[in-house]
Amino acid sequence: MLNVHELKAQDLYGLSPVALTEIAEQMLQHIDEQSRHIAAQAQDIKFRDAKIERITFELARLKAWKFAAKTEAMNAEQRQLFEETLAADEASLEAQLEALQAQAGAQPDVVPQEPRRRPKRQALPEHLVRVEHQHEPEDTTCPSPDCGQPMVRVGEDVSERLDIVPAQFFVHRHIRGKWACRCCELLVQEPVAPQIIDSGMPAAGLMAHTLVSRFVDHLPYYRQEQINARSGVHTPRSTLAAWSGRGGAALQPLFDAQREFVLGAQVLHADETPVNMLDPGAGKTRRAYVWAYARSGFDALPGVAYDFCVGRGAKYPMAFLQGWSGTLVRDEFKGYESVLKPDGRTAAGCLAHARRKFDELIKVNQSPVATQALQRIAWLYRIEREARDLTEEERLAMRQARSKPLWEELHVWLRLERTHVPEGSAIAGAIDYSLNAWTALTANLNDGMVQVDNNHIENLMRPWAMGRKAWLFAGSELAGQRAAVVMSLVQSAKLNGHDPWAYLKDVLTRLPTHMNSRIEELLPHRWQPMG
């Protein structure tokens, strides 16, 4: 059979009609095969282009959501979940798009002309252990045929990749030699070092890990039990709970000192949040409350103290704040009225709560009055951002010069608008909230340490909001109080830039032999790790 691919024009001369017919059929068959192949390639290209177009559209939509979400009414947990999901989806789509574009080659009609700007990657922390892998050529002789001389190392490129080894348990073996005098029949041996649990199994590091897993990472004990079991270590949840109980009891003197430190501030933030507490007698849970008290967000020595209470009445903050005087930043909860009655106590309001009243109206019916109120409040927050890193005196001077006229203008405007809105309307309620709390809202104009809102303490409440979704409820009033003890210390440690586990491990190691008269040395704002 003739090969039509190898035929030339001169080869066709002299061929018989039968041969020419055979060649023509082969050529037509080859053309049909090529046409089918081209059609299949065109279909593949069309499908790939459509897929690239769809993925590009999905990426654009994700980015639109990403920036639009900043104005959405989401709580902290919802926003965090949204951002995590968005990041995962965006990375997946980008990987698919890169793979498709690599298959398609350069396609100007699909690939954007401008290179995509990537955020600068943050350098990996210096304290991490580095495991070096050397990569050198097997042969360092010049590969040029006319040379063959030894090559000289003139530099190197270094790239770093982050890796992890899952948590590993290890055992401390304390070997205490026995020394005897045969003449005197005397035995000498080093005493056992005091521990939080003298006859127990856990070292300070494991106790700290259990507490941090529970109160920082919000892992219920049954999940810690499962995680430990993967390393072949059997730690029943009842045992883990017992360790936490012992650890919380040991930390109580430190919490008492932390409470005194927090109450030593002239400006305090206060807030409360509900937490379910198990009520065995009724066979269900009941509502309890965690009260939080924190030193000003401007304070050079930050700190927070939590108080677990079975109710929300004013008697609980009154008991905690007994003997304290200063400025209390809080919301307009009626329970604070009794708290502020003693002489020497001043109320400061929360501009974020006032703003929220107007923001809710915009989301519902696009109120023009609410929109203008938010614009005026935004001017005040802009000045606060500029004053954030100033000294107390400089901040107060800036407020007096720039913020005070805006506050006065806002006050006049609110009173005027109040006369124009219907009585009993939602916008009237939002305006009344600000006007009724005006003295407290403007307390920041008289004290440079007072913040314009209570967001500082609300941020410190987030761990409780996250925790109650993980462990659902406190097992008892005592368990809630123990949680408040640990949370006060670990959150204060975080405020002061410490790793909670390193802080607790060191403190639990030192507490059994630490003098009570020097307990303040172990407070988060004064703590220095042992050398």
C-alpha positions as CSV (number, residue, x, y, z in Angstrom):
1,M,0.0,0.0,0.0
2,L,1.3,3.4,-0.9
3,N,2.1,5.9,1.8
4,V,0.4,9.1,0.8
5,H,2.5,11.1,3.3
6,E,5.7,10.3,1.3
7,L,4.3,10.9,-2.2
8,K,5.6,13.8,-4.2
9,A,4.0,15.4,-7.3
10,Q,6.3,13.7,-9.8
11,D,5.4,10.3,-8.3
12,L,1.8,10.6,-9.6
13,Y,2.9,10.6,-13.3
14,G,2.4,7.2,-14.9
15,L,0.2,5.7,-12.2
16,S,-2.8,3.7,-13.3
17,P,-6.3,5.0,-12.6
18,V,-6.7,2.3,-9.9
19,A,-3.6,3.5,-8.1
20,L,-4.8,7.1,-8.4
21,T,-8.2,6.1,-7.0
22,E,-6.6,4.3,-4.0
23,I,-4.4,7.3,-3.3
24,A,-7.3,9.7,-3.5
25,E,-9.3,7.5,-1.0
26,Q,-6.3,7.4,1.4
27,M,-6.0,11.2,1.2
28,L,-9.6,11.7,1.9
29,Q,-9.5,9.3,4.8
30,H,-6.5,11.2,6.2
31,I,-8.2,14.5,5.7
32,D,-11.3,13.2,7.6
33,E,-9.0,12.0,10.5
34,Q,-7.3,15.3,10.7
35,S,-10.7,17.1,10.6
36,R,-11.9,15.0,13.5
37,H,-8.7,15.6,15.4
38,I,-8.9,19.3,14.8
39,A,-12.6,19.3,15.9
40,A,-11.8,17.4,19.1
41,Q,-8.9,19.8,19.9
42,A,-11.2,22.8,19.2
43,Q,-13.8,21.3,21.6
44,D,-11.1,20.7,24.2
45,I,-9.9,24.3,23.9
46,K,-13.5,25.6,24.0
47,F,-14.2,23.6,27.2
48,R,-10.9,24.7,28.8
49,D,-11.6,28.4,27.9
50,A,-15.1,28.1,29.3
51,K,-13.7,26.6,32.5
52,I,-11.0,29.3,32.8
53,E,-13.7,32.0,32.3
54,R,-15.9,30.4,35.0
55,I,-13.0,30.1,37.5
56,T,-11.9,33.7,36.7
57,F,-15.5,34.8,37.4
58,E,-15.6,32.9,40.6
59,L,-12.3,34.5,41.7
60,A,-13.6,38.0,40.9
61,R,-16.8,37.2,42.8
62,L,-14.9,36.0,45.9
63,K,-12.8,39.1,45.9
64,A,-15.9,41.2,45.6
65,W,-17.4,39.4,48.6
66,K,-14.1,39.8,50.4
67,F,-14.2,43.6,50.3
68,A,-18.0,43.8,50.6
69,A,-17.9,41.7,53.8
70,K,-16.2,44.5,55.7
71,T,-19.6,46.3,55.8
72,E,-21.7,43.2,56.5
73,A,-23.3,42.8,59.9
74,M,-21.4,39.8,61.1
75,N,-20.3,38.9,64.6
76,A,-16.7,38.0,65.2
77,E,-17.2,34.3,64.9
78,Q,-19.2,34.6,61.7
79,R,-16.6,36.9,60.1
80,Q,-13.8,34.5,61.1
81,L,-15.6,31.5,59.6
82,F,-16.3,33.5,56.4
83,E,-12.7,34.7,56.0
84,E,-11.4,31.1,56.6
85,T,-13.8,29.7,54.0
86,L,-13.0,32.5,51.6
87,A,-9.2,32.0,51.8
88,A,-9.6,28.2,51.2
89,D,-11.9,28.7,48.2
90,E,-9.7,31.4,46.7
91,A,-6.6,29.3,47.0
92,S,-8.3,26.3,45.4
93,L,-9.6,28.4,42.5
94,E,-6.2,30.0,41.9
95,A,-4.6,26.5,41.8
96,Q,-7.1,25.3,39.3
97,L,-6.7,28.4,37.2
98,E,-2.9,28.1,37.1
99,A,-3.1,24.5,36.1
100,L,-5.5,25.3,33.2
101,Q,-3.5,28.2,32.0
102,A,-0.3,26.0,32.0
103,Q,-2.1,23.5,29.8
104,A,-3.4,26.2,27.5
105,G,-0.2,28.1,27.2
106,A,-0.1,31.9,26.8
107,Q,-3.5,33.2,25.9
108,P,-3.7,37.0,25.9
109,D,-7.5,36.9,25.7
110,V,-7.8,35.0,29.0
111,V,-4.7,35.7,31.1
112,P,-4.7,39.2,32.6
113,Q,-1.9,41.5,31.2
114,E,-0.9,42.9,34.6
115,P,1.0,40.6,36.9
116,R,-1.0,39.8,40.0
117,R,0.4,41.4,43.1
118,R,0.9,39.0,46.0
119,P,1.2,40.2,49.6
120,K,4.7,40.1,51.0
121,R,5.2,36.9,53.0
122,Q,6.1,37.5,56.6
123,A,9.5,36.1,57.6
124,L,9.4,32.9,59.7
125,P,10.2,33.6,63.4
126,E,13.9,33.4,64.3
127,H,13.3,31.3,67.4
128,L,12.1,28.3,65.3
129,V,14.5,25.4,65.0
130,R,16.2,25.3,61.6
131,V,16.9,21.9,60.0
132,E,19.3,22.5,57.2
133,H,19.4,20.5,54.0
134,Q,22.5,21.0,51.8
135,H,22.0,20.7,48.0
136,E,25.2,20.7,46.0
137,P,26.0,19.3,42.5
138,E,27.5,15.8,42.5
139,D,30.3,17.0,40.1
140,T,31.8,20.4,40.6
141,T,34.1,20.2,37.6
142,C,33.3,22.6,34.8
143,P,31.1,20.8,32.2
144,S,32.5,22.8,29.2
145,P,34.3,20.3,26.9
146,D,37.3,22.6,26.5
147,C,37.7,23.4,30.2
148,G,37.3,20.7,32.8
149,Q,38.7,22.9,35.6
150,P,37.4,22.7,39.2
151,M,34.6,25.2,39.9
152,V,34.5,27.7,42.8
153,R,31.5,28.1,45.1
154,V,30.5,31.8,44.7
155,G,27.2,31.9,46.7
156,E,24.0,30.2,47.6
157,D,20.2,30.6,47.5
158,V,18.3,29.9,50.7
159,S,14.6,29.1,50.8
160,E,12.6,28.2,53.9
161,R,9.6,25.9,54.3
162,L,7.6,25.6,57.5
163,D,7.0,22.1,58.8
164,I,5.7,20.6,62.1
165,V,6.1,17.5,64.2
166,P,2.9,16.7,66.1
167,A,3.1,17.1,69.9
168,Q,5.2,14.4,71.4
169,F,4.9,13.2,75.0
170,F,8.1,12.4,76.9
171,V,8.8,11.2,80.4
172,H,10.9,12.9,83.1
173,R,12.8,10.3,85.0
174,H,14.0,11.6,88.4
175,I,16.7,9.3,89.8
176,R,17.5,10.1,93.4
177,G,20.6,8.3,94.6
178,K,20.7,6.8,98.1
179,W,24.0,7.3,100.0
180,A,24.6,5.5,103.3
181,C,27.3,5.7,106.0
182,R,27.9,2.1,107.2
183,C,29.6,3.5,110.4
184,C,26.7,5.8,111.5
185,E,24.0,3.9,109.7
186,L,22.9,7.2,108.1
187,L,21.1,7.4,104.8
188,V,21.3,10.6,102.7
189,Q,19.1,11.3,99.7
190,E,17.9,14.4,97.8
191,P,14.3,15.3,98.7
192,V,11.6,15.1,96.1
193,A,11.0,18.6,94.5
194,P,7.6,19.9,95.4
195,Q,5.0,19.7,92.6
196,I,1.4,21.0,92.1
197,I,0.3,17.3,92.2
198,D,3.0,15.6,94.4
199,S,2.0,12.0,93.9
200,G,0.5,12.4,90.4
201,M,1.7,11.7,86.9
202,P,1.6,15.1,85.2
203,A,4.6,17.5,85.1
204,A,4.1,21.2,85.0
205,G,4.3,21.3,81.2
206,L,1.5,18.7,80.8
207,M,-0.7,20.5,83.3
208,A,-0.1,23.8,81.4
209,H,-0.9,22.1,78.1
210,T,-4.2,20.7,79.5
211,L,-5.2,24.1,80.8
212,V,-4.2,26.0,77.6
213,S,-6.0,23.4,75.5
214,R,-9.2,23.9,77.5
215,F,-9.2,27.6,78.2
216,V,-7.2,29.0,75.2
217,D,-7.9,26.5,72.4
218,H,-11.4,25.6,73.9
219,L,-10.9,21.9,73.5
220,P,-13.3,19.8,75.7
221,Y,-11.7,17.2,77.8
222,Y,-13.1,14.3,75.7
223,R,-11.4,15.7,72.6
224,Q,-8.1,16.1,74.5
225,E,-8.5,12.5,75.6
226,Q,-8.8,11.4,72.0
227,I,-5.8,13.6,70.9
228,N,-3.6,12.2,73.6
229,A,-4.7,8.6,72.7
230,R,-3.2,9.0,69.2
231,S,0.2,9.2,70.9
232,G,-0.6,6.1,72.9
233,V,-1.1,8.0,76.2
234,H,-4.3,7.1,78.1
235,T,-5.6,10.2,79.9
236,P,-9.3,9.8,80.8
237,R,-11.3,13.0,80.7
238,S,-12.0,12.7,84.4
239,T,-8.2,12.7,85.0
240,L,-7.7,15.7,82.8
241,A,-10.5,17.5,84.6
242,A,-8.9,16.6,87.9
243,W,-5.6,18.1,86.7
244,S,-7.3,21.3,85.7
245,G,-9.0,21.4,89.1
246,R,-5.7,21.1,90.9
247,G,-4.1,23.6,88.6
248,G,-6.9,26.1,89.1
249,A,-6.7,25.8,92.9
250,A,-2.9,26.4,92.8
251,L,-3.4,29.5,90.6
252,Q,-6.0,31.1,93.0
253,P,-3.4,33.2,95.0
254,L,-2.0,34.5,91.7
255,F,-5.5,35.4,90.6
256,D,-6.2,37.3,93.8
257,A,-3.0,39.3,93.2
258,Q,-4.1,39.9,89.5
259,R,-7.4,41.2,90.7
260,E,-5.7,43.7,93.0
261,F,-3.5,44.8,90.1
262,V,-6.4,45.3,87.8
263,L,-8.3,47.3,90.4
264,G,-5.2,49.5,90.9
265,A,-6.0,51.3,87.6
266,Q,-7.9,54.6,87.6
267,V,-9.7,53.7,84.4
268,L,-11.5,50.3,84.0
269,H,-13.6,48.7,81.3
270,A,-16.4,46.4,82.4
271,D,-18.8,44.1,80.5
272,E,-20.7,40.9,81.1
273,T,-21.7,37.9,78.9
274,P,-24.0,34.9,79.6
275,V,-22.7,31.4,80.1
276,N,-24.8,28.3,80.6
277,M,-24.1,26.4,83.9
278,L,-25.3,22.9,84.6
279,D,-28.0,22.6,87.2
280,P,-28.0,18.9,88.3
281,G,-31.0,19.3,90.6
282,A,-33.2,20.6,87.8
283,G,-31.7,18.3,85.2
284,K,-30.9,21.2,82.8
285,T,-28.7,24.2,82.5
286,R,-29.3,27.7,83.9
287,R,-27.9,31.0,82.8
288,A,-24.9,32.4,84.7
289,Y,-22.7,35.4,83.8
290,V,-19.0,36.1,83.4
291,W,-18.1,39.7,84.3
292,A,-14.9,41.1,82.9
293,Y,-12.8,44.0,84.2
294,A,-9.8,45.3,82.3
295,R,-7.4,48.2,82.6
296,S,-7.6,50.8,79.9
297,G,-6.5,49.9,76.4
298,F,-4.1,52.8,76.6
299,D,-2.5,51.4,79.8
300,A,1.2,50.5,79.5
301,L,0.6,47.6,81.8
302,P,-2.5,45.8,80.5
303,G,-4.4,43.2,82.5
304,V,-7.9,41.7,82.8
305,A,-9.7,39.8,85.5
306,Y,-12.9,37.7,85.1
307,D,-15.5,37.0,87.7
308,F,-17.9,34.1,87.3
309,C,-21.3,34.8,88.9
310,V,-24.6,33.0,89.0
311,G,-26.5,36.2,88.1
312,R,-26.4,39.6,86.4
313,G,-27.5,41.8,89.3
314,A,-25.6,44.9,90.3
315,K,-24.5,43.2,93.6
316,Y,-21.9,41.2,91.7
317,P,-19.9,44.1,90.2
318,M,-20.4,46.0,93.4
319,A,-18.8,43.2,95.4
320,F,-15.9,42.9,92.9
321,L,-15.2,46.6,92.7
322,Q,-15.5,47.2,96.5
323,G,-12.9,49.8,97.5
324,W,-12.2,50.9,93.9
325,S,-12.6,54.5,92.6
326,G,-12.0,55.9,89.2
327,T,-13.7,56.0,85.7
328,L,-15.7,52.9,84.6
329,V,-16.2,52.5,80.8
330,R,-19.4,50.5,80.3
331,D,-22.5,50.2,78.3
332,E,-25.9,51.6,79.4
333,F,-27.0,48.5,81.3
334,K,-29.1,49.7,84.2
335,G,-27.2,47.5,86.7
336,Y,-24.3,49.8,86.5
337,E,-26.2,52.7,88.0
338,S,-25.8,51.3,91.5
339,V,-22.2,50.4,90.8
340,L,-21.4,54.1,90.1
341,K,-23.2,55.6,93.1
342,P,-20.2,55.6,95.5
343,D,-18.2,58.8,95.6
344,G,-15.1,58.8,93.4
345,R,-16.6,56.8,90.6
346,T,-17.3,58.3,87.2
347,A,-19.2,56.8,84.2
348,A,-17.8,56.7,80.7
349,G,-20.0,55.6,77.8
350,C,-19.5,53.5,74.7
351,L,-19.6,55.3,71.3
352,A,-19.7,51.9,69.5
353,H,-23.0,51.1,71.2
354,A,-24.4,54.4,70.1
355,R,-23.1,53.9,66.6
356,R,-24.7,50.4,66.5
357,K,-28.1,51.9,67.0
358,F,-27.8,54.0,63.8
359,D,-26.1,51.2,61.9
360,E,-29.0,48.8,62.5
361,L,-31.4,51.4,61.1
362,I,-29.3,51.7,57.9
363,K,-29.4,48.0,57.4
364,V,-33.2,47.9,57.7
365,N,-34.5,51.0,55.9
366,Q,-31.6,53.2,54.8
367,S,-32.5,56.0,57.2
368,P,-30.8,59.3,55.9
369,V,-30.6,60.6,59.5
370,A,-28.8,57.4,60.6
371,T,-26.4,57.7,57.6
372,Q,-25.4,61.2,58.5
373,A,-25.0,60.2,62.2
374,L,-22.6,57.5,61.1
375,Q,-20.6,59.9,59.1
376,R,-20.3,62.3,62.0
377,I,-19.2,59.4,64.3
378,A,-16.7,58.3,61.7
379,W,-14.9,61.7,62.0
380,L,-14.5,61.1,65.7
381,Y,-13.1,57.7,65.2
382,R,-10.6,59.0,62.6
383,I,-9.2,61.3,65.2
384,E,-9.0,58.5,67.7
385,R,-6.9,56.4,65.3
386,E,-4.5,59.3,65.0
387,A,-4.3,59.7,68.8
388,R,-3.9,56.0,69.5
389,D,-0.1,56.0,70.0
390,L,0.2,59.4,71.7
391,T,0.9,60.0,75.4
392,E,-2.1,60.6,77.7
393,E,-1.4,64.4,77.7
394,E,-1.0,64.6,73.9
395,R,-4.1,62.6,73.3
396,L,-6.2,64.8,75.6
397,A,-4.9,67.9,73.9
398,M,-5.8,66.5,70.5
399,R,-9.3,65.7,71.6
400,Q,-9.8,69.1,73.1
401,A,-8.6,70.8,69.9
402,R,-10.1,68.6,67.3
403,S,-12.7,66.2,68.8
404,K,-14.5,68.5,71.1
405,P,-15.9,70.8,68.4
406,L,-17.2,67.7,66.5
407,W,-18.9,66.4,69.7
408,E,-20.5,69.7,70.3
409,E,-21.7,69.9,66.7
410,L,-23.0,66.3,66.9
411,H,-24.9,67.2,70.1
412,V,-26.6,70.2,68.5
413,W,-27.5,68.2,65.4
414,L,-29.0,65.3,67.4
415,R,-31.2,67.6,69.4
416,L,-32.4,69.3,66.3
417,E,-33.1,66.0,64.4
418,R,-34.9,64.7,67.5
419,T,-37.6,67.4,67.0
420,H,-38.1,66.3,63.4
421,V,-38.6,62.5,63.8
422,P,-41.9,60.9,64.9
423,E,-42.2,60.0,68.6
424,G,-41.7,56.4,69.3
425,S,-40.0,55.7,66.0
426,A,-36.8,53.6,65.8
427,I,-34.7,56.6,64.8
428,A,-36.0,58.5,67.8
429,G,-34.9,55.6,70.0
430,A,-31.4,55.7,68.5
431,I,-31.1,59.5,69.0
432,D,-32.4,59.2,72.6
433,Y,-29.8,56.6,73.4
434,S,-27.0,59.0,72.6
435,L,-28.7,62.1,74.2
436,N,-29.5,60.3,77.4
437,A,-25.9,59.0,77.7
438,W,-24.2,62.2,76.5
439,T,-22.3,63.0,79.7
440,A,-20.8,59.5,79.8
441,L,-20.2,59.4,76.0
442,T,-18.1,62.6,76.3
443,A,-16.1,61.6,79.4
444,N,-13.1,60.9,77.1
445,L,-12.8,64.7,76.5
446,N,-11.7,65.1,80.2
447,D,-9.3,62.1,80.5
448,G,-6.7,61.0,78.0
449,M,-6.8,57.4,79.4
450,V,-10.5,56.9,78.7
451,Q,-11.3,55.3,75.4
452,V,-14.3,56.4,73.3
453,D,-15.8,53.0,73.4
454,N,-15.9,49.7,75.2
455,N,-14.5,47.6,72.4
456,H,-11.4,46.8,74.4
457,I,-13.3,44.7,76.9
458,E,-15.6,43.2,74.3
459,N,-12.6,41.8,72.5
460,L,-11.5,40.3,75.8
461,M,-14.9,38.6,76.0
462,R,-14.5,36.8,72.7
463,P,-12.6,33.8,74.3
464,W,-15.7,33.1,76.4
465,A,-18.0,33.4,73.4
466,M,-15.8,30.9,71.5
467,G,-15.4,28.7,74.5
468,R,-19.1,28.3,75.3
469,K,-19.7,27.1,71.8
470,A,-17.1,24.4,72.3
471,W,-17.7,23.2,75.8
472,L,-21.4,24.3,75.8
473,F,-21.7,25.0,79.6
474,A,-19.8,25.2,82.9
475,G,-20.2,22.1,85.0
476,S,-20.8,24.0,88.2
477,E,-20.3,27.3,89.9
478,L,-16.9,26.2,91.1
479,A,-15.9,25.1,87.6
480,G,-17.0,28.5,86.3
481,Q,-14.9,30.3,89.0
482,R,-11.9,28.1,88.2
483,A,-12.3,28.9,84.5
484,A,-12.3,32.6,85.4
485,V,-9.1,32.2,87.4
486,V,-7.2,30.5,84.5
487,M,-8.7,32.7,81.8
488,S,-7.7,35.9,83.7
489,L,-4.1,34.8,83.8
490,V,-3.7,33.4,80.3
491,Q,-5.5,36.3,78.6
492,S,-3.4,38.8,80.6
493,A,-0.4,36.8,79.5
494,K,-1.4,37.2,75.9
495,L,-2.0,41.0,76.4
496,N,1.6,41.3,77.6
497,G,2.9,39.3,74.6
498,H,3.6,36.0,76.4
499,D,3.0,32.5,75.1
500,P,0.2,31.2,77.4
501,W,1.7,27.7,77.6
502,A,5.3,29.0,78.4
503,Y,3.8,31.3,81.1
504,L,1.7,28.7,82.8
505,K,4.4,26.0,82.7
506,D,6.9,28.3,84.3
507,V,4.4,29.6,86.9
508,L,3.2,26.0,87.8
509,T,6.8,24.9,88.2
510,R,7.7,27.8,90.6
511,L,4.5,28.2,92.6
512,P,5.1,25.3,95.0
513,T,8.3,26.9,96.3
514,H,7.5,30.6,95.6
515,M,7.1,32.9,98.6
516,N,3.5,34.3,98.9
517,S,5.0,37.7,99.8
518,R,6.5,37.8,96.3
519,I,3.6,36.5,94.4
520,E,3.4,39.7,92.3
521,E,6.6,38.6,90.5
522,L,4.6,35.9,88.7
523,L,1.8,38.2,87.5
524,P,1.7,38.4,83.7
525,H,2.9,42.0,83.4
526,R,5.9,41.3,85.7
527,W,6.7,37.7,84.7
528,Q,10.2,36.9,83.6
529,P,10.9,33.2,82.6
530,M,13.6,31.4,84.6
531,G,17.0,31.5,83.0
